[in-house]
Every structure is written in structure tokens, then in C-alpha cells.
Amino acid sequence: MPFTASSNADRTRAALGASALTVALGAGLIWGLAVHRTAREPAALAVFQVPPAVVPPEKPKPVQPRRRTGRPEGEASPPNLRAEPTEVVAPTPVIPLPVKPPVVAAPIAGTGAMPSAGSADIPGPGFGSGGVGKGRGSGGAGDGDGDGGGREETPPEWVRGRIRDSDFPDALAETGIGGTVGVRYTVWTDGRVVDCEITKSSGSRLLDATTCRLIRERFRFRPSRDRQGRAVAATIVENHSWMVEQLPPDPAPAPRRRRGLFGL
């Protein structure tokens, strides 16, 4: 078998070629197995509107049918008589407020220190003494605050003022309306009437108001007196009647007789 001797140059070239082949294979493996990522641009932010949530409509509640009762339906009242009111309107009565009576002051002031007054040997509930003097009590009609059997209380006494037939309202004269008015009024310490109220109506507001107005304007009294002779307020309760008399019609005149000639 022939044999050819190799030189150093040949061996060097062969080693370089084998090294280059090894490097090429390694680079191919590295490049082939590497992960190549492609850079992508970020997507633009998408903007969109979100519609409001749709609320489903409420279901209508079922209407309960009205239960019918066994009672009959009410009927209208029968027609009333046709009437027109008069042009005259009754005025509203003016009732003044009652005035409080004045506070009565004592004629003299006490100077003692006892919780009671009197001159007896035993205590008692009264303020008077047995004799007549200038002290706080009196046995008769003195000026003290004792009660020794003096004068009695006197009611108010009418002096003047009355209601006449001519005071009857003209608006009611032709209608024939009358009646009795019950009143309660107060006679003050000066004898005047300070208030008046209706306790029983006559059925006509005009008659009631006229009665109280005339009493306040015209009636005067001597005031009521207490046991010490002091004027005090008093209340009077009474009735006033308005009577309408229907006059008979005038008689018709007698027919005149016509006389003929020669007195026939």
C-alpha cells in the first residue's frame, strides 16, 4: 500500500479547516435555537361610550275592584220652595265685654299685730264688736266691717228708659214677625247698662239686636247697694215681647143711591 508523507503545512490547513467547520456548526446551532422577538407598536387606546343601564318599568299594581254593599244608594231630597232673601240684612249684635268691678278699699287701716280682730273675751270668726264706735266693727249700721244686723242689700231700681212700639223695625213691620226676647244685662255702679246678651232669641236677629241696643242706650237705674250702702254691680234677667197687631181692614163705603127727577 502506497504511503504519502504529509507535511506540516498540510496538517495546519487541515486543523484550521476542522476548527472552522466546528465554529460554523456551533454558530448555526446557536442562531437556530435563539428566540427572535419582533417589537410591536402599542395599540391605540380605544374610547367608547357606555349607555346607561336600562331600568325595567315597574309593573302596575292591580286595582282591587270595589266591593258593593247591600245598602241602597241615597236619593236626592225633594225640591224646596223657591225663595229670595230680603234686601235688609240683620246687623250682628255687638256685645261688649263685662267690666270688672273696682277693688273696694277699707276706710281705715289696722295697727294691731293680731291675726284676727274683735273685742270679746273668747276668740271668734267675726270682725265686729258689741257696741258702736270708730273701730273696725259696729253693732248697727256703722262704718266698720262688722255685721250687727244693719241694712239689707237693695236691688237696682229702674229710673227711666223704655222700649216703645215705634221702635219696631220698619223692615219687619209689614211681615208681621214678632216674638219674645230674653235678655241678661249688668247694671253698673253708675246706673248704666254696661253689657247685654241674648238668653232667648225671638227668631229674628234684627229684633234681638234692637232690644239689646235700646236697653244699653236708654235704660238707667239707681245702682244696687250692699249692706254697707256701697254701690255694687247687679245683673238683671228679663223678657221683652214684640207684638204685631193685625188691624182689621177698613169697611167699604156704602153705595150712594141716585135719585131721579122729582124725587122719584
CSV table of C-alpha atoms in Angstrom, one decimal:
chain,number,residue,atom,x,y,z
A,1,MET,CA,0.0,0.0,0.0
A,2,PRO,CA,1.5,3.3,-1.0
A,3,PHE,CA,2.0,5.8,1.7
A,4,THR,CA,2.4,9.6,1.2
A,5,ALA,CA,4.1,11.6,3.9
A,6,SER,CA,2.3,14.8,4.9
A,7,SER,CA,3.9,18.0,5.6
A,8,ASN,CA,3.4,20.4,8.5
A,9,ALA,CA,1.6,22.8,6.2
A,10,ASP,CA,-0.9,20.2,5.3
A,11,ARG,CA,-1.6,19.4,8.8
A,12,THR,CA,-2.0,23.0,9.7
A,13,ARG,CA,-4.5,23.6,7.0
A,14,ALA,CA,-6.5,20.5,8.0
A,15,ALA,CA,-6.6,21.7,11.6
A,16,LEU,CA,-7.8,25.1,10.6
A,17,GLY,CA,-10.5,23.7,8.3
A,18,ALA,CA,-11.7,21.4,11.1
A,19,SER,CA,-11.8,24.3,13.5
A,20,ALA,CA,-13.7,26.5,11.0
A,21,LEU,CA,-16.2,23.7,10.4
A,22,THR,CA,-16.7,23.3,14.2
A,23,VAL,CA,-17.2,27.0,14.7
A,24,ALA,CA,-19.7,27.2,11.8
A,25,LEU,CA,-21.7,24.3,13.2
A,26,GLY,CA,-21.8,25.9,16.7
A,27,ALA,CA,-22.8,29.3,15.3
A,28,GLY,CA,-25.6,27.6,13.3
A,29,LEU,CA,-26.9,25.8,16.3
A,30,ILE,CA,-26.8,29.0,18.5
A,31,TRP,CA,-28.6,31.1,15.8
A,32,GLY,CA,-31.2,28.5,15.1
A,33,LEU,CA,-32.1,27.8,18.7
A,34,ALA,CA,-32.2,31.5,19.7
A,35,VAL,CA,-35.8,33.1,20.2
A,36,HIS,CA,-36.2,36.1,18.0
A,37,ARG,CA,-38.9,38.6,19.3
A,38,THR,CA,-40.4,41.1,17.0
A,39,ALA,CA,-41.0,44.5,18.6
A,40,ARG,CA,-44.7,45.6,18.0
A,41,GLU,CA,-46.1,49.1,18.4
A,42,PRO,CA,-48.6,49.5,21.3
A,43,ALA,CA,-52.2,49.6,20.2
A,44,ALA,CA,-54.0,52.9,20.5
A,45,LEU,CA,-56.4,53.3,23.5
A,46,ALA,CA,-59.9,52.7,22.2
A,47,VAL,CA,-62.6,55.2,23.5
A,48,PHE,CA,-66.3,54.3,23.5
A,49,GLN,CA,-69.5,55.4,25.4
A,50,VAL,CA,-71.2,53.1,27.8
A,51,PRO,CA,-75.0,53.5,27.6
A,52,PRO,CA,-76.9,53.8,30.9
A,53,ALA,CA,-78.4,50.8,32.4
A,54,VAL,CA,-81.9,50.3,31.3
A,55,VAL,CA,-84.2,50.0,34.3
A,56,PRO,CA,-87.2,47.9,33.6
A,57,PRO,CA,-90.5,49.7,34.3
A,58,GLU,CA,-92.5,48.8,37.4
A,59,LYS,CA,-95.4,46.7,36.8
A,60,PRO,CA,-98.7,48.5,37.7
A,61,LYS,CA,-100.4,47.2,40.8
A,62,PRO,CA,-103.7,45.6,40.1
A,63,VAL,CA,-106.7,47.7,41.1
A,64,GLN,CA,-108.9,45.9,43.5
A,65,PRO,CA,-112.5,46.1,42.5
A,66,ARG,CA,-114.7,48.0,44.9
A,67,ARG,CA,-116.9,45.7,46.9
A,68,ARG,CA,-120.5,46.5,46.6
A,69,THR,CA,-122.6,46.6,49.7
A,70,GLY,CA,-126.2,45.6,50.1
A,71,ARG,CA,-127.3,49.1,51.2
A,72,PRO,CA,-129.4,51.1,48.7
A,73,GLU,CA,-127.9,54.2,47.1
A,74,GLY,CA,-129.0,57.5,48.7
A,75,GLU,CA,-131.5,59.6,46.8
A,76,ALA,CA,-131.7,63.4,46.4
A,77,SER,CA,-134.1,65.3,48.6
A,78,PRO,CA,-137.3,66.7,47.2
A,79,PRO,CA,-137.2,70.2,45.7
A,80,ASN,CA,-137.5,73.0,48.1
A,81,LEU,CA,-139.7,76.1,47.7
A,82,ARG,CA,-138.1,78.9,45.8
A,83,ALA,CA,-137.4,82.0,47.9
A,84,GLU,CA,-135.4,85.2,47.5
A,85,PRO,CA,-133.8,86.8,50.6
A,86,THR,CA,-134.8,90.3,51.5
A,87,GLU,CA,-132.5,93.3,50.9
A,88,VAL,CA,-132.4,94.1,54.6
A,89,VAL,CA,-129.7,92.2,56.4
A,90,ALA,CA,-129.9,91.9,60.2
A,91,PRO,CA,-126.9,93.5,61.9
A,92,THR,CA,-124.6,91.5,64.1
A,93,PRO,CA,-125.3,92.4,67.8
A,94,VAL,CA,-122.4,94.0,69.5
A,95,ILE,CA,-121.9,92.5,73.0
A,96,PRO,CA,-119.3,94.5,75.0
A,97,LEU,CA,-117.2,92.6,77.4
A,98,PRO,CA,-118.1,92.9,81.1
A,99,VAL,CA,-116.0,95.3,83.1
A,100,LYS,CA,-114.5,94.0,86.3
A,101,PRO,CA,-115.8,95.7,89.5
A,102,PRO,CA,-113.4,98.0,91.2
A,103,VAL,CA,-111.5,96.9,94.3
A,104,VAL,CA,-113.1,98.2,97.4
A,105,ALA,CA,-110.5,99.7,99.9
A,106,ALA,CA,-111.0,99.8,103.6
A,107,PRO,CA,-111.8,103.2,105.2
A,108,ILE,CA,-109.1,102.8,107.9
A,109,ALA,CA,-106.0,100.6,108.3
A,110,GLY,CA,-105.4,98.3,111.2
A,111,THR,CA,-102.5,99.0,113.5
A,112,GLY,CA,-102.5,95.8,115.6
A,113,ALA,CA,-100.4,92.7,115.4
A,114,MET,CA,-103.0,90.0,116.0
A,115,PRO,CA,-104.1,87.6,113.2
A,116,SER,CA,-107.8,88.4,114.0
A,117,ALA,CA,-110.0,91.3,115.1
A,118,GLY,CA,-112.6,91.6,117.8
A,119,SER,CA,-113.2,92.7,121.4
A,120,ALA,CA,-114.8,89.7,123.0
A,121,ASP,CA,-113.3,87.6,125.8
A,122,ILE,CA,-113.3,84.5,123.5
A,123,PRO,CA,-112.0,84.1,120.0
A,124,GLY,CA,-114.5,84.0,117.2
A,125,PRO,CA,-114.6,84.2,113.3
A,126,GLY,CA,-116.1,87.8,113.1
A,127,PHE,CA,-114.5,91.2,113.0
A,128,GLY,CA,-117.2,93.2,114.9
A,129,SER,CA,-117.8,94.3,118.5
A,130,GLY,CA,-120.9,94.6,120.5
A,131,GLY,CA,-121.0,98.4,120.7
A,132,VAL,CA,-120.9,101.4,118.4
A,133,GLY,CA,-117.6,103.1,118.0
A,134,LYS,CA,-114.9,104.2,115.5
A,135,GLY,CA,-113.2,100.9,115.4
A,136,ARG,CA,-113.3,98.2,112.7
A,137,GLY,CA,-116.6,96.8,113.8
A,138,SER,CA,-120.1,98.2,114.6
A,139,GLY,CA,-123.2,96.9,116.2
A,140,GLY,CA,-125.5,98.6,113.8
A,141,ALA,CA,-125.2,100.5,110.5
A,142,GLY,CA,-121.7,101.8,111.3
A,143,ASP,CA,-118.7,102.4,109.1
A,144,GLY,CA,-116.8,99.2,110.1
A,145,ASP,CA,-116.7,95.8,108.6
A,146,GLY,CA,-118.8,94.1,111.2
A,147,ASP,CA,-122.3,92.7,110.8
A,148,GLY,CA,-124.6,93.8,113.6
A,149,GLY,CA,-127.9,93.5,111.8
A,150,GLY,CA,-127.8,96.7,109.7
A,151,ARG,CA,-129.5,97.5,106.4
A,152,GLU,CA,-130.3,94.8,103.8
A,153,GLU,CA,-129.0,94.6,100.3
A,154,THR,CA,-131.1,96.6,97.8
A,155,PRO,CA,-131.6,95.6,94.1
A,156,PRO,CA,-131.2,98.1,91.3
A,157,GLU,CA,-134.2,100.5,90.8
A,158,TRP,CA,-135.4,101.5,87.4
A,159,VAL,CA,-135.4,105.3,86.8
A,160,ARG,CA,-136.1,105.9,83.2
A,161,GLY,CA,-135.9,104.5,79.7
A,162,ARG,CA,-138.4,102.2,77.9
A,163,ILE,CA,-138.9,100.5,74.6
A,164,ARG,CA,-141.8,101.9,72.6
A,165,ASP,CA,-144.0,100.5,69.8
A,166,SER,CA,-142.5,103.0,67.4
A,167,ASP,CA,-139.1,101.3,67.9
A,168,PHE,CA,-140.3,98.2,66.0
A,169,PRO,CA,-138.0,97.8,62.9
A,170,ASP,CA,-139.7,99.1,59.7
A,171,ALA,CA,-138.2,96.2,57.8
A,172,LEU,CA,-140.3,93.7,59.9
A,173,ALA,CA,-143.4,95.8,60.2
A,174,GLU,CA,-145.1,94.5,57.1
A,175,THR,CA,-144.0,90.9,57.6
A,176,GLY,CA,-145.9,90.5,60.9
A,177,ILE,CA,-142.8,88.9,62.6
A,178,GLY,CA,-142.8,89.3,66.4
A,179,GLY,CA,-141.7,87.4,69.4
A,180,THR,CA,-140.2,87.5,72.9
A,181,VAL,CA,-136.6,88.3,73.5
A,182,GLY,CA,-134.9,87.0,76.7
A,183,VAL,CA,-132.0,89.3,77.9
A,184,ARG,CA,-129.5,89.4,80.7
A,185,TYR,CA,-127.7,92.7,81.3
A,186,THR,CA,-125.5,94.2,84.0
A,187,VAL,CA,-126.3,97.5,85.8
A,188,TRP,CA,-123.0,99.2,86.8
A,189,THR,CA,-122.4,101.3,89.9
A,190,ASP,CA,-123.3,104.5,88.0
A,191,GLY,CA,-126.7,103.1,87.0
A,192,ARG,CA,-125.8,102.5,83.3
A,193,VAL,CA,-126.1,99.2,81.5
A,194,VAL,CA,-122.6,98.0,80.5
A,195,ASP,CA,-123.4,94.8,78.7
A,196,CYS,CA,-126.4,92.9,77.3
A,197,GLU,CA,-126.6,89.3,76.0
A,198,ILE,CA,-129.5,87.3,74.5
A,199,THR,CA,-130.6,84.3,76.6
A,200,LYS,CA,-133.6,83.5,74.4
A,201,SER,CA,-134.0,84.5,70.7
A,202,SER,CA,-137.2,85.8,69.2
A,203,GLY,CA,-136.3,84.1,66.0
A,204,SER,CA,-135.3,87.4,64.4
A,205,ARG,CA,-131.7,88.6,64.7
A,206,LEU,CA,-132.8,92.1,63.9
A,207,LEU,CA,-135.3,92.1,66.9
A,208,ASP,CA,-132.7,90.6,69.2
A,209,ALA,CA,-130.0,93.2,68.3
A,210,THR,CA,-132.6,96.1,68.5
A,211,THR,CA,-133.7,95.0,72.0
A,212,CYS,CA,-130.1,95.0,73.5
A,213,ARG,CA,-129.2,98.2,71.7
A,214,LEU,CA,-132.2,100.1,73.2
A,215,ILE,CA,-131.5,98.7,76.7
A,216,ARG,CA,-127.9,99.9,76.7
A,217,GLU,CA,-128.8,103.3,75.2
A,218,ARG,CA,-131.9,104.2,77.2
A,219,PHE,CA,-132.2,102.3,80.5
A,220,ARG,CA,-131.0,104.0,83.7
A,221,PHE,CA,-131.1,102.7,87.2
A,222,ARG,CA,-130.3,103.5,90.8
A,223,PRO,CA,-127.5,101.1,91.5
A,224,SER,CA,-127.8,98.2,93.8
A,225,ARG,CA,-126.4,98.7,97.4
A,226,ASP,CA,-124.8,96.2,99.7
A,227,ARG,CA,-125.3,96.1,103.4
A,228,GLN,CA,-122.8,98.9,103.9
A,229,GLY,CA,-124.6,101.1,101.5
A,230,ARG,CA,-122.0,100.9,98.8
A,231,ALA,CA,-123.0,100.8,95.1
A,232,VAL,CA,-122.3,97.4,93.6
A,233,ALA,CA,-122.9,95.9,90.1
A,234,ALA,CA,-126.0,93.8,89.7
A,235,THR,CA,-127.4,91.5,86.9
A,236,ILE,CA,-131.0,91.7,85.6
A,237,VAL,CA,-132.7,88.9,83.7
A,238,GLU,CA,-136.0,89.7,81.9
A,239,ASN,CA,-138.0,89.3,78.8
A,240,HIS,CA,-139.2,91.8,76.2
A,241,SER,CA,-142.1,91.0,73.8
A,242,TRP,CA,-142.7,92.5,70.4
A,243,MET,CA,-146.3,92.1,69.4
A,244,VAL,CA,-147.6,92.8,66.0
A,245,GLU,CA,-151.4,93.5,65.9
A,246,GLN,CA,-153.1,92.9,62.6
A,247,LEU,CA,-155.6,95.7,62.2
A,248,PRO,CA,-159.0,94.8,60.5
A,249,PRO,CA,-159.4,96.2,57.0
A,250,ASP,CA,-161.3,99.4,56.6
A,251,PRO,CA,-165.1,98.8,55.8
A,252,ALA,CA,-166.1,99.5,52.3
A,253,PRO,CA,-168.2,102.7,51.8
A,254,ALA,CA,-171.9,102.2,51.3
A,255,PRO,CA,-173.1,102.7,47.7
A,256,ARG,CA,-174.8,106.0,47.0
A,257,ARG,CA,-178.3,106.0,45.8
A,258,ARG,CA,-179.1,108.1,42.8
A,259,ARG,CA,-182.3,110.0,42.9
A,260,GLY,CA,-184.3,110.6,39.8
A,261,LEU,CA,-186.3,113.6,38.8
A,262,PHE,CA,-189.0,115.0,41.1
A,263,GLY,CA,-187.6,113.0,44.0
A,264,LEU,CA,-188.6,109.6,42.5
